[in-house]
mmCIF file of C-alpha atoms in Angstrom:
data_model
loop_
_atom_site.group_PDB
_atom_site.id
_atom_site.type_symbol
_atom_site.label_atom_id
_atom_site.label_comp_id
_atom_site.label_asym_id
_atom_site.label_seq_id
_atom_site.Cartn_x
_atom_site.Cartn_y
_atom_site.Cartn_z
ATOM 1 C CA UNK O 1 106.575 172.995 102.160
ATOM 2 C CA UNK O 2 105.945 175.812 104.610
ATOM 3 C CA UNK O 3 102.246 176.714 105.659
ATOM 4 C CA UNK O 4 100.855 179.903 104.436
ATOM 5 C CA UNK O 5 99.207 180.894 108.201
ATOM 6 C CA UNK O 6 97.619 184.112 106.666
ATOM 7 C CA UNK O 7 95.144 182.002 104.021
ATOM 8 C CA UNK O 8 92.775 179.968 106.915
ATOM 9 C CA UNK O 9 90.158 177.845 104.667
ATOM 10 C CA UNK O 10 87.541 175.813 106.236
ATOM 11 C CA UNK O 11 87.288 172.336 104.670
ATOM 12 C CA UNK O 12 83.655 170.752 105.235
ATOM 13 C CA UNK O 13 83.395 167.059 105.033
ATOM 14 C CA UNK O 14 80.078 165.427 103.058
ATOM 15 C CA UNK O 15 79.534 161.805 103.226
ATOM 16 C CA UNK O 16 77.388 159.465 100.513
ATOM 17 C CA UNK O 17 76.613 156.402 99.756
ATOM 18 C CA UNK O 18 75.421 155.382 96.423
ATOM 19 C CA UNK O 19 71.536 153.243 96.276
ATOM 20 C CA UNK O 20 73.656 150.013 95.825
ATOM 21 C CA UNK O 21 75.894 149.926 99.278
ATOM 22 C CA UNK O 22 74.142 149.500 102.947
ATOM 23 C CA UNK O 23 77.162 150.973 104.321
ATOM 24 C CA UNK O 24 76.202 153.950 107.154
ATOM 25 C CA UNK O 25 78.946 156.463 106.221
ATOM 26 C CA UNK O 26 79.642 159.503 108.112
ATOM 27 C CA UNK O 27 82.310 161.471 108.290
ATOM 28 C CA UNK O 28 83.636 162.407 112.289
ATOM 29 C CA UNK O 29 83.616 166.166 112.124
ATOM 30 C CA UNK O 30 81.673 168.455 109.963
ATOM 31 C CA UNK O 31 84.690 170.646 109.249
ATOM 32 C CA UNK O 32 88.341 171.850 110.287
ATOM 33 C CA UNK O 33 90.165 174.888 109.610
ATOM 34 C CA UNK O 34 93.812 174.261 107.799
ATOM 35 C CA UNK O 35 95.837 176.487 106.249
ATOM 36 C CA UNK O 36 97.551 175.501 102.777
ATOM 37 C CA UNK O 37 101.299 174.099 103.024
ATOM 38 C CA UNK O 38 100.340 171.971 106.543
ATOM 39 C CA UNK O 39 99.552 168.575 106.637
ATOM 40 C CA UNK O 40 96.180 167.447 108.178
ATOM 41 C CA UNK O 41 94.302 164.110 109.292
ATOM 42 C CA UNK O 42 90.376 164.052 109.206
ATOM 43 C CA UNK O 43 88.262 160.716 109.789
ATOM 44 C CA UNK O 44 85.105 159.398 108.488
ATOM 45 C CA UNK O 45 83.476 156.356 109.626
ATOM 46 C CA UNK O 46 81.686 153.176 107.756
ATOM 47 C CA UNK O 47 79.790 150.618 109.205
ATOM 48 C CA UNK O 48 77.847 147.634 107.974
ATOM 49 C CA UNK O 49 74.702 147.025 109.783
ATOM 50 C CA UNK O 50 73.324 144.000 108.165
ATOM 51 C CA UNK O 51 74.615 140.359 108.081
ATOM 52 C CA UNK O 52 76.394 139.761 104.945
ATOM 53 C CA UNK O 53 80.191 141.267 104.610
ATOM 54 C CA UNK O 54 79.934 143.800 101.696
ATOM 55 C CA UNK O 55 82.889 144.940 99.889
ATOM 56 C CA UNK O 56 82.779 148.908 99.038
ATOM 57 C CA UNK O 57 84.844 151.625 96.640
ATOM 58 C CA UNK O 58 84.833 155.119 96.789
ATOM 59 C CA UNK O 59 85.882 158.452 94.781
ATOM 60 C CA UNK O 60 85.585 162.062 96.073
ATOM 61 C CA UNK O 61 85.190 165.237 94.822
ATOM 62 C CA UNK O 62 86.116 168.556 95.840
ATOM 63 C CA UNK O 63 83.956 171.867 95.559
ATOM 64 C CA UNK O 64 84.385 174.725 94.399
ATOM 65 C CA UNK O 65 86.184 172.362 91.235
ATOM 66 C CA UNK O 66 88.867 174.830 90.604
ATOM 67 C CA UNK O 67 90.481 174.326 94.359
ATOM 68 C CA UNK O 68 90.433 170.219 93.631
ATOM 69 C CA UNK O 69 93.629 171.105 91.470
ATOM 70 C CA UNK O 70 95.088 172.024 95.018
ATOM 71 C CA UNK O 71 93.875 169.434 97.392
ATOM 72 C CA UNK O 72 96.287 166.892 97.646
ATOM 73 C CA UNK O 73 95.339 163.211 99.322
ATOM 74 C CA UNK O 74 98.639 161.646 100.832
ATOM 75 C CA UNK O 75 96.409 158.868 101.919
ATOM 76 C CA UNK O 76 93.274 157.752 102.228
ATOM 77 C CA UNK O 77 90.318 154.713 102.146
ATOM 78 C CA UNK O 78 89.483 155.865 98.714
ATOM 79 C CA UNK O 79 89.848 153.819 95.168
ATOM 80 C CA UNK O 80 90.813 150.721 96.694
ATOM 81 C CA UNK O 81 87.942 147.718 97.689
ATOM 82 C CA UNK O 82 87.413 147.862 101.426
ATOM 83 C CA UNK O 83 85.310 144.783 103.072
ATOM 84 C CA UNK O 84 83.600 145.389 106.139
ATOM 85 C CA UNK O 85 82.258 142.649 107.611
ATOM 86 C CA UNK O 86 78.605 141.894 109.310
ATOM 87 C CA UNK O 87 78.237 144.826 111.959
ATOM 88 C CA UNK O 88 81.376 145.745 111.431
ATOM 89 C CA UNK O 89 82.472 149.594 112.016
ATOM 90 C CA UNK O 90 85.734 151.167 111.230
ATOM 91 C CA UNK O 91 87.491 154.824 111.413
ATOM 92 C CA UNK O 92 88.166 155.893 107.875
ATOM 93 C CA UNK O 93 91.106 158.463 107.989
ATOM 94 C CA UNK O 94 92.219 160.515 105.549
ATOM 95 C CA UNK O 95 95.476 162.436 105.312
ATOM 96 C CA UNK O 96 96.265 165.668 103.178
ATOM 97 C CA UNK O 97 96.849 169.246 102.463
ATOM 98 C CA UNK O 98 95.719 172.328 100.557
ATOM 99 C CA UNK O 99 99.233 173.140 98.207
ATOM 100 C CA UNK O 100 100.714 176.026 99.080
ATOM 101 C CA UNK O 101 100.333 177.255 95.879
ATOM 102 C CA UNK O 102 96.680 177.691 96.440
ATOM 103 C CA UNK O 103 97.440 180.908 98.189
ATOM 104 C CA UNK O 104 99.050 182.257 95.329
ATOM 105 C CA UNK O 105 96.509 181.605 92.902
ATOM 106 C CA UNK O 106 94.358 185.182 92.281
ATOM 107 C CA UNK O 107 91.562 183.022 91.039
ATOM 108 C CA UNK O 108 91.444 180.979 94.750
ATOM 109 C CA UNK O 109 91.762 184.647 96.587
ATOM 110 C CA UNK O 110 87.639 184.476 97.222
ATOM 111 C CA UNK O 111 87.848 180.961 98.042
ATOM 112 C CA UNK O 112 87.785 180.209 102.146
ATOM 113 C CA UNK O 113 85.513 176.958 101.737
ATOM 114 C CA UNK O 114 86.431 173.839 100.280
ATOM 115 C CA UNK O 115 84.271 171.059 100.839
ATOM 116 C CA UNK O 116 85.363 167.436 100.581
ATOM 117 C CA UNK O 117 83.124 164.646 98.910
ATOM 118 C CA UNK O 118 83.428 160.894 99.402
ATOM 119 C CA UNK O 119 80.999 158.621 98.158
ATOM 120 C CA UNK O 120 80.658 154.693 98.557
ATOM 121 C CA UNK O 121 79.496 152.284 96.098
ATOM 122 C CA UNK O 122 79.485 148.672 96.269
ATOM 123 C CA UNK O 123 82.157 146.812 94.204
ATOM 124 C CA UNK O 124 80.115 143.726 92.891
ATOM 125 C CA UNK O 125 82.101 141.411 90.570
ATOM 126 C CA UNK O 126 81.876 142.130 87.156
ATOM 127 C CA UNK O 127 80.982 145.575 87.811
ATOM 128 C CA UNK O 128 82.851 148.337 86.168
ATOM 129 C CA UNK O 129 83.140 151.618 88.468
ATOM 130 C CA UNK O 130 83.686 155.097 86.564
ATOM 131 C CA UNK O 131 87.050 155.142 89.425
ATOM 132 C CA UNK O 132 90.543 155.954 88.140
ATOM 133 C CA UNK O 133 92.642 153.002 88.180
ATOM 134 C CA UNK O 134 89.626 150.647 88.924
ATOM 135 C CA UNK O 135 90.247 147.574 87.552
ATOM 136 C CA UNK M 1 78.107 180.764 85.127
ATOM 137 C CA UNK M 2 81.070 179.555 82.769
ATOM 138 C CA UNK M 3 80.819 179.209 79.459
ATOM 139 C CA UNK M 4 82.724 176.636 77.184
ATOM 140 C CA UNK M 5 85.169 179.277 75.967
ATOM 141 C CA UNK M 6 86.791 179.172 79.038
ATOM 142 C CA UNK M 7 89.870 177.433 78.176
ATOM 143 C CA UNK M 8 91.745 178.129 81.587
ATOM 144 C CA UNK M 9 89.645 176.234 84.146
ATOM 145 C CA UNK M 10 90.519 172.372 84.600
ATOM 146 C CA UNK M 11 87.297 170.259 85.099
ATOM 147 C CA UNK M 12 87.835 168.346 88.124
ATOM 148 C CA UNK M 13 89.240 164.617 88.036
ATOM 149 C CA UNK M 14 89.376 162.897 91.167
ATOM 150 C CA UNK M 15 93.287 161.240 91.786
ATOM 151 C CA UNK M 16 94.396 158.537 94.272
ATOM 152 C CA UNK M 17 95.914 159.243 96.778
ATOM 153 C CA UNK M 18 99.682 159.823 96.825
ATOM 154 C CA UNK M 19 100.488 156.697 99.177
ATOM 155 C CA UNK M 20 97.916 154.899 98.301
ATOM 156 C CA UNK M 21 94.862 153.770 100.643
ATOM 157 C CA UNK M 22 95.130 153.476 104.400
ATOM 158 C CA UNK M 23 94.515 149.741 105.262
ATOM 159 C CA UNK M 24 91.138 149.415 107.523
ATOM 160 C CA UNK M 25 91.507 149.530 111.175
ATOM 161 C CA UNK M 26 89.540 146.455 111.705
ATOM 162 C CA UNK M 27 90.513 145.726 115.311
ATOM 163 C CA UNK M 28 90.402 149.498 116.466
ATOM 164 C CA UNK M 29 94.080 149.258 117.124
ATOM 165 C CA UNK M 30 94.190 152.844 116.912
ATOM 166 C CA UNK M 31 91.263 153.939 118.014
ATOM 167 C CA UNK M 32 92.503 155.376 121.325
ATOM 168 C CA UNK M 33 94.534 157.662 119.286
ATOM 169 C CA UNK M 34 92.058 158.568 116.850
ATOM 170 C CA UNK M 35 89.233 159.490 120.013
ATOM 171 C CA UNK M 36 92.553 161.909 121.506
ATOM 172 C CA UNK M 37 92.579 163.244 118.090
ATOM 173 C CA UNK M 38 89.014 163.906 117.968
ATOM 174 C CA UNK M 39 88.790 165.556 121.531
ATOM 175 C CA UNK M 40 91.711 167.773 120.344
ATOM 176 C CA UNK M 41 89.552 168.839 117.442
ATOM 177 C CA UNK M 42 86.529 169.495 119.863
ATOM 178 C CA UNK M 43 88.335 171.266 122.169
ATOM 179 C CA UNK M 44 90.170 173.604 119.841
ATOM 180 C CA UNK M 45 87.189 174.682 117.833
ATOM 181 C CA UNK M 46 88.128 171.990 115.065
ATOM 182 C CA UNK M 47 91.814 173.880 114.286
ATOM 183 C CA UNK M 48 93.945 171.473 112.881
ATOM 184 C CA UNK M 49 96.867 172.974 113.624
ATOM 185 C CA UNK M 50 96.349 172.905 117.104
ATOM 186 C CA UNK M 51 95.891 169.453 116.924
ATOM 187 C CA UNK M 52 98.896 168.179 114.639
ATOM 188 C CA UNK M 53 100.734 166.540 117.909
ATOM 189 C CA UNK M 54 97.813 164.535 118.315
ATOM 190 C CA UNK M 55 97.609 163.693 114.359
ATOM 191 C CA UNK M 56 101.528 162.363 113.952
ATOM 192 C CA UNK M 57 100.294 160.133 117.261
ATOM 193 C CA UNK M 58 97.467 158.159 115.484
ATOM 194 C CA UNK M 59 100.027 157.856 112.312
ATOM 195 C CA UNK M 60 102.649 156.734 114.609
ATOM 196 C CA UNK M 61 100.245 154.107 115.481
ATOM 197 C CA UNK M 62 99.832 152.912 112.209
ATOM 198 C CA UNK M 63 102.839 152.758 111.232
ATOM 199 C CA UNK M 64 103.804 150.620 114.260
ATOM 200 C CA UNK M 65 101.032 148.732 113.865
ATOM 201 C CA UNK M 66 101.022 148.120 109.598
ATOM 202 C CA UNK M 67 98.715 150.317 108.978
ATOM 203 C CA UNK M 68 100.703 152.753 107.215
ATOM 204 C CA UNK M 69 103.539 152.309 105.125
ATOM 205 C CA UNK M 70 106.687 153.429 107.683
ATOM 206 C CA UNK M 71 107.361 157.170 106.443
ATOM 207 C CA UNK M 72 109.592 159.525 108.341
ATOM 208 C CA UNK M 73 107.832 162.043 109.944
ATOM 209 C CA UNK M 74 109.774 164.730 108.354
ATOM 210 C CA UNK M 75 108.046 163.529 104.981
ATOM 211 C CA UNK M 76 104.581 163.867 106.475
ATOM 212 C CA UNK M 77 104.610 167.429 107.246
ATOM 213 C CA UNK M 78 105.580 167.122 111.261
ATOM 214 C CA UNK M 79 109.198 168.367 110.419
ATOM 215 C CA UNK M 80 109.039 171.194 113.500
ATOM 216 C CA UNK M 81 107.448 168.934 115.816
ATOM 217 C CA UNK M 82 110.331 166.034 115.503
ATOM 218 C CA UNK M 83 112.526 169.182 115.968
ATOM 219 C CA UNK M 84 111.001 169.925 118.714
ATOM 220 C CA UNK M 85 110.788 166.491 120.524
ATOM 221 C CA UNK M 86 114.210 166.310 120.190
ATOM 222 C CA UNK M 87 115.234 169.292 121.611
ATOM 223 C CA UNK M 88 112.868 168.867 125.266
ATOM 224 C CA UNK M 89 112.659 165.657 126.887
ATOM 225 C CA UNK M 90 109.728 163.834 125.689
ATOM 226 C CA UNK M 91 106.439 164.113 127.593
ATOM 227 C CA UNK M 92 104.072 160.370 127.001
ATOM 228 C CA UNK M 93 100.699 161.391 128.544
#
């Protein structure tokens, strides 16, 4: 995969938590500039303010809908429980890249903002998440 | 404003990740490399391609730590910057 240095998109980062989870969630920068075919890290951070651990899940979405086909997570916090204990605050990274292919695509050619979604909900036991591959 | 006869756009499902989810840092074991990261970012006008030496550092960290499923670099994307280190003699700052 080579990056396409002539296609420079700005990726915004939003951060939500659903009414349910006392989480603060924030992501760590309000944007960076990638280029598609070029791996890239960007963090978020969660912290639990009150006194009881709470266990949290999160999905993501990607605007404009019709670059999500391109964004690629290698890693991240999302779809998988993640406790935080009482006052506990942790970096949330998340690893990925805009395919190459992106560039290519004469329906993307307008596009130079992508903005990246995650939002936290509380996994409560016996709940049942709309998440992909939530059990 | 689309219409439903447009049979060419994909609605957008969210995936998981490729690898999976990063375990949580609880004991901020990499938090020194994540704050060099950061400063990078800051410093370069938030490119991230001036700041990808600094990224393959905090995943380093991870990986030597558990965090992170051990990967070789080459897979990640840092292909030309392994080159690189192992063409100069390696600079720790």
């Amino acid at each position: 995969m080579e990056p396409v240095r002539d296609r420079r998109i700005r990726v915004t980062f939003n951060a939500d938590t659903h009414a349910s989870i006392q989480w603060n969630f924030k992501p760590q920068q309000s944007e960076i500039w990638v280029v598609p075919g070029e791996t890239a890290l960007a963090f978020y951070k969660a912290k639990n303010p009150t006194d009881k651990p709470i266990i949290g899940i999160s999905t993501y979405n990607v605007v404009p809908f019709e670059a999500g086909q391109y964004f690629n997570k290698i890693q991240c916090f999302c779809f998988e429980e993640q406790r935080l204990n009482p006052q506990e605050e942790v970096d949330m990274p998340v690893f990925f890249y805009i395919d190459p292919e992106f560039a290519e695509d004469p329906k993307m050619a307008k596009v130079d903002l992508i903005t990246l979604s995650y939002t936290f909900f509380e996994a409560k036991e016996g709940q049942k998440l709309p998440l992909p591959g939530y059990q | 404003m689309s219409t439903a006869m447009n049979f060419s756009s994909k609605s957008f499902t969210p995936r998981p990740p490729d690898k999976g989810a990063f375990p949580l840092d609880h004991f901020g074991e990499c938090s020194a490399f994540k704050e060099r990261f950061m400063e990078c970012l800051r410093h370069s006008g938030y490119e991230s391609a001036a700041c990808r030496q600094s990224a393959m550092a905090y995943l380093e960290c991870r990986m030597d730590r558990q965090l992170m499923a051990n990967e070789p670099l080459e897979k990640l994307g840092f292909k030309d910057l392994i080159n690189e280190k192992s063409e100069e003699k390696p600079e720790k700052s």
